[in-house]
């Protein structure tokens, strides 16, 4: 078969068209409504329109005619139409104004109503291209019986907006939607008038002279990119205008005055119209009757594609498009393009063993066109659908690379990968016959998503590996969706599905077993969810799902194992809501979960600041016989009481509890009460706040305030040894803080210091008093003198000491402490010492 056998030449046009048969179909679509998604998407078929007394039956097929799913709607209702979103979800529009969005397997994803006081009589589904992302947003306009036009700009975020009313009365003859990412408008025709209706604007009557006689416009069709509009009149004319309706591009006169059954755009180069036959009408011809007639077997449905028109009949799936320029350059008769010569050279060499191959190559190189010829062959190959011809074109490119020293193999390798992917997904068992331009527009990631949707998981994985896609874009996403699909198989036992998923997914990074378990829960399979959650490594993902399926034991166990206190508290607060009161809840967890009990006890301990919470906490402690904790709680609350009598009353209660239970020696409590009484007297006598301070904090405050006699009295009262290290640190530190320098010196000489004299230096320096610190330096032990000198910022002395000790590390410390701008002499001296010590 020749490369150009399916090419179509139309008189008076420079464009060449081609039709390619992808699949031989064997289905019955007589008396059916057939709607297929663009980008080689799925096909929906139904025969139950205009029958409100039955539950409509809808069948979904792949482009190759493979039956994906047949399902019946849940309710009896009249459908006015079906269509597809850009994400390949099925839209069903009902007469009552309801719109359902379903997956290709018939599962309901969303439902909303756009008309409440009327009924829907017509609709248009449209895709708005996003200029920045290249993606599409699917919208819908519903026409009500009252001639109201209702807009839903994005069906996945349905916000109902009302278009202004079309002027005049009577039904509309035809209308279409023109949508861009900036605005949305409608062209509506009634008799010989055309109105432009912009959302948020005022309807305008368009005054355009088509130059032909007509009474009404029966059909309006907008191009894929919303750049051009085709209008079919009742007198048989097909008129093409720009989207602004201010310039006529082409007129065509058919032999039929009947309304065209369907109209579609072959790129922006031609219009395909369906009357008694298919008529390919090229734009730009001077002859208003110029066309090419394509015979077909009835019935016939046209699907608008990005770069062509797909034609569905009862026996075939065919694509009609303009011949891509790279292919035309190679195969057009009498082509003078260098890529054509390169292709002929390759054929002469590989198939005919002809010496002309060398002549072709030499002529191409002499013209300096070899690089362009190779590039054009590489670009042409993916536009060819037949693998045999793809191989021949790629072989020509490879042949040319042998004679080009600077040829880059990257583009050749990439195109080979793309072609293999395209051929794989076009296979009849897959039924995704994308063109090269559509593949590039979608991106490999979206193609993988569509394979996942169709449950071709194995092929999707192989493509991801072949294209070296990231795990997030490829293997993780595919395996996760495969697992979600397995969960939906209700005819397989839970244990079997869980084992299959674990076997296939294993410990693959990025896989969330919790997400799969969540799908199992939504499917009513809690048992499967529990098994799947055993494989989840993140407790933060496990625990909320255990809560969702009401499994407190597992939820608390996993939370406890995680060690995450926030997670544990989340579970415990949820578990607490199952009990009538806190006491019953605490009693339950104290028996089962000791760690959880202690955490809740800590929570209630922190919460017991106000009186109501304190009583609640006190009841818990009493119930659990935690007398010591109960007494401590009472004492803490007592400390915050403003009135002395209230304090003492609570202290007596605490003492009573101790005495009744004989928990341990009550001296600790007595000491606490004694401390509080002393603090109360101190506040009364000196007007200073002591309430809430510990014993050492109280004594330290007295020393800082120079109430030394009171401090000494408290030391003796509470039997703190005057020789203990704690006492010496406490007194020295607070004398320095209070700037009691004479008392500090006197204290240091009172007896031999059990803590040495380095702390005296440190406490003086904490108060920024170098002179006082130097008083104690002579008594510092030799091992501590360097640190004291550094603390006192006596860097020169510290350097000499380090040099005497021959300690290079200490010399470096001195250098690091010096300011280069003011202590350069010390730095130079230190560097000299360091060099001297290193040489030794």
PDB file of N, CA, C and O in Angstrom, residues 724-752:
ATOM      1  N   UNK A 724      26.708  22.828 103.377  1.00  0.00           N
ATOM      2  CA  UNK A 724      26.300  22.125 102.150  1.00  0.00           C
ATOM      3  C   UNK A 724      26.622  22.954 100.910  1.00  0.00           C
ATOM      4  O   UNK A 724      26.634  24.188 100.951  1.00  0.00           O
ATOM      5  N   UNK A 725      26.923  22.272  99.848  1.00  0.00           N
ATOM      6  CA  UNK A 725      27.237  22.955  98.591  1.00  0.00           C
ATOM      7  C   UNK A 725      26.031  23.761  98.098  1.00  0.00           C
ATOM      8  O   UNK A 725      26.185  24.857  97.531  1.00  0.00           O
ATOM      9  N   UNK A 726      24.830  23.210  98.288  1.00  0.00           N
ATOM     10  CA  UNK A 726      23.628  23.901  97.835  1.00  0.00           C
ATOM     11  C   UNK A 726      23.500  25.266  98.513  1.00  0.00           C
ATOM     12  O   UNK A 726      23.155  26.274  97.881  1.00  0.00           O
ATOM     13  N   UNK A 727      23.749  25.300  99.858  1.00  0.00           N
ATOM     14  CA  UNK A 727      23.660  26.564 100.586  1.00  0.00           C
ATOM     15  C   UNK A 727      24.693  27.566 100.103  1.00  0.00           C
ATOM     16  O   UNK A 727      24.395  28.733  99.927  1.00  0.00           O
ATOM     17  N   UNK A 728      25.931  27.132  99.899  1.00  0.00           N
ATOM     18  CA  UNK A 728      26.989  28.045  99.452  1.00  0.00           C
ATOM     19  C   UNK A 728      26.683  28.609  98.062  1.00  0.00           C
ATOM     20  O   UNK A 728      26.888  29.786  97.811  1.00  0.00           O
ATOM     21  N   UNK A 729      26.222  27.749  97.179  1.00  0.00           N
ATOM     22  CA  UNK A 729      25.844  28.252  95.850  1.00  0.00           C
ATOM     23  C   UNK A 729      24.694  29.242  95.960  1.00  0.00           C
ATOM     24  O   UNK A 729      24.712  30.307  95.307  1.00  0.00           O
ATOM     25  N   UNK A 730      23.679  28.906  96.748  1.00  0.00           N
ATOM     26  CA  UNK A 730      22.495  29.756  96.883  1.00  0.00           C
ATOM     27  C   UNK A 730      22.874  31.130  97.424  1.00  0.00           C
ATOM     28  O   UNK A 730      22.471  32.162  96.867  1.00  0.00           O
ATOM     29  N   UNK A 731      23.668  31.140  98.491  1.00  0.00           N
ATOM     30  CA  UNK A 731      23.991  32.406  99.131  1.00  0.00           C
ATOM     31  C   UNK A 731      24.939  33.244  98.278  1.00  0.00           C
ATOM     32  O   UNK A 731      24.731  34.451  98.089  1.00  0.00           O
ATOM     33  N   UNK A 732      25.992  32.593  97.710  1.00  0.00           N
ATOM     34  CA  UNK A 732      26.960  33.339  96.896  1.00  0.00           C
ATOM     35  C   UNK A 732      26.284  33.936  95.664  1.00  0.00           C
ATOM     36  O   UNK A 732      26.522  35.100  95.308  1.00  0.00           O
ATOM     37  N   UNK A 733      25.465  33.155  95.027  1.00  0.00           N
ATOM     38  CA  UNK A 733      24.789  33.614  93.812  1.00  0.00           C
ATOM     39  C   UNK A 733      23.892  34.808  94.087  1.00  0.00           C
ATOM     40  O   UNK A 733      23.917  35.814  93.358  1.00  0.00           O
ATOM     41  N   UNK A 734      23.101  34.755  95.156  1.00  0.00           N
ATOM     42  CA  UNK A 734      22.139  35.817  95.418  1.00  0.00           C
ATOM     43  C   UNK A 734      22.784  37.040  96.072  1.00  0.00           C
ATOM     44  O   UNK A 734      22.289  38.153  95.906  1.00  0.00           O
ATOM     45  N   UNK A 735      23.885  36.860  96.795  1.00  0.00           N
ATOM     46  CA  UNK A 735      24.629  38.029  97.283  1.00  0.00           C
ATOM     47  C   UNK A 735      25.186  38.824  96.102  1.00  0.00           C
ATOM     48  O   UNK A 735      25.170  40.060  96.099  1.00  0.00           O
ATOM     49  N   UNK A 736      25.707  38.087  95.089  1.00  0.00           N
ATOM     50  CA  UNK A 736      26.232  38.769  93.904  1.00  0.00           C
ATOM     51  C   UNK A 736      25.095  39.462  93.142  1.00  0.00           C
ATOM     52  O   UNK A 736      25.243  40.593  92.671  1.00  0.00           O
ATOM     53  N   UNK A 737      23.948  38.783  93.012  1.00  0.00           N
ATOM     54  CA  UNK A 737      22.806  39.393  92.316  1.00  0.00           C
ATOM     55  C   UNK A 737      22.324  40.642  93.034  1.00  0.00           C
ATOM     56  O   UNK A 737      21.874  41.603  92.397  1.00  0.00           O
ATOM     57  N   UNK A 738      22.402  40.606  94.375  1.00  0.00           N
ATOM     58  CA  UNK A 738      21.969  41.766  95.151  1.00  0.00           C
ATOM     59  C   UNK A 738      23.056  42.804  95.341  1.00  0.00           C
ATOM     60  O   UNK A 738      22.850  43.762  96.087  1.00  0.00           O
ATOM     61  N   UNK A 739      24.245  42.595  94.712  1.00  0.00           N
ATOM     62  CA  UNK A 739      25.379  43.529  94.822  1.00  0.00           C
ATOM     63  C   UNK A 739      25.815  43.718  96.276  1.00  0.00           C
ATOM     64  O   UNK A 739      26.256  44.809  96.680  1.00  0.00           O
ATOM     65  N   UNK A 740      25.708  42.668  97.053  1.00  0.00           N
ATOM     66  CA  UNK A 740      26.162  42.708  98.453  1.00  0.00           C
ATOM     67  C   UNK A 740      27.625  42.257  98.489  1.00  0.00           C
ATOM     68  O   UNK A 740      27.943  41.135  98.940  1.00  0.00           O
ATOM     69  N   UNK A 741      28.497  43.096  97.994  1.00  0.00           N
ATOM     70  CA  UNK A 741      29.878  42.657  97.775  1.00  0.00           C
ATOM     71  C   UNK A 741      30.623  42.446  99.086  1.00  0.00           C
ATOM     72  O   UNK A 741      31.412  41.492  99.196  1.00  0.00           O
ATOM     73  N   UNK A 742      30.387  43.303 100.066  1.00  0.00           N
ATOM     74  CA  UNK A 742      31.072  43.120 101.357  1.00  0.00           C
ATOM     75  C   UNK A 742      30.619  41.834 102.030  1.00  0.00           C
ATOM     76  O   UNK A 742      31.441  41.084 102.588  1.00  0.00           O
ATOM     77  N   UNK A 743      29.319  41.576 101.967  1.00  0.00           N
ATOM     78  CA  UNK A 743      28.793  40.352 102.565  1.00  0.00           C
ATOM     79  C   UNK A 743      29.314  39.116 101.819  1.00  0.00           C
ATOM     80  O   UNK A 743      29.575  38.074 102.433  1.00  0.00           O
ATOM     81  N   UNK A 744      29.468  39.261 100.508  1.00  0.00           N
ATOM     82  CA  UNK A 744      29.989  38.125  99.731  1.00  0.00           C
ATOM     83  C   UNK A 744      31.426  37.823 100.124  1.00  0.00           C
ATOM     84  O   UNK A 744      31.807  36.652 100.296  1.00  0.00           O
ATOM     85  N   UNK A 745      32.232  38.876 100.286  1.00  0.00           N
ATOM     86  CA  UNK A 745      33.633  38.655 100.679  1.00  0.00           C
ATOM     87  C   UNK A 745      33.707  38.071 102.084  1.00  0.00           C
ATOM     88  O   UNK A 745      34.489  37.153 102.365  1.00  0.00           O
ATOM     89  N   UNK A 746      32.847  38.603 102.944  1.00  0.00           N
ATOM     90  CA  UNK A 746      32.802  38.096 104.320  1.00  0.00           C
ATOM     91  C   UNK A 746      32.385  36.624 104.341  1.00  0.00           C
ATOM     92  O   UNK A 746      32.953  35.811 105.086  1.00  0.00           O
ATOM     93  N   UNK A 747      31.408  36.298 103.504  1.00  0.00           N
ATOM     94  CA  UNK A 747      30.931  34.903 103.429  1.00  0.00           C
ATOM     95  C   UNK A 747      32.022  33.978 102.912  1.00  0.00           C
ATOM     96  O   UNK A 747      32.193  32.862 103.396  1.00  0.00           O
ATOM     97  N   UNK A 748      32.811  34.445 101.934  1.00  0.00           N
ATOM     98  CA  UNK A 748      33.869  33.589 101.370  1.00  0.00           C
ATOM     99  C   UNK A 748      34.958  33.281 102.377  1.00  0.00           C
ATOM    100  O   UNK A 748      35.659  32.254 102.260  1.00  0.00           O
ATOM    101  N   UNK A 749      35.093  34.185 103.376  1.00  0.00           N
ATOM    102  CA  UNK A 749      36.155  33.991 104.370  1.00  0.00           C
ATOM    103  C   UNK A 749      35.649  33.321 105.643  1.00  0.00           C
ATOM    104  O   UNK A 749      36.428  33.072 106.573  1.00  0.00           O
ATOM    105  N   UNK A 750      34.348  33.083 105.698  1.00  0.00           N
ATOM    106  CA  UNK A 750      33.765  32.521 106.922  1.00  0.00           C
ATOM    107  C   UNK A 750      34.298  31.130 107.224  1.00  0.00           C
ATOM    108  O   UNK A 750      34.472  30.748 108.371  1.00  0.00           O
ATOM    109  N   UNK A 751      34.552  30.373 106.241  1.00  0.00           N
ATOM    110  CA  UNK A 751      35.143  29.031 106.379  1.00  0.00           C
ATOM    111  C   UNK A 751      35.598  28.580 104.999  1.00  0.00           C
ATOM    112  O   UNK A 751      35.323  29.241 103.992  1.00  0.00           O
ATOM    113  N   UNK A 752      36.272  27.489 104.926  1.00  0.00           N
ATOM    114  CA  UNK A 752      36.734  26.989 103.630  1.00  0.00           C
ATOM    115  C   UNK A 752      35.520  26.641 102.757  1.00  0.00           C
ATOM    116  O   UNK A 752      34.630  25.917 103.181  1.00  0.00           O
TER     117      UNK A 752
END
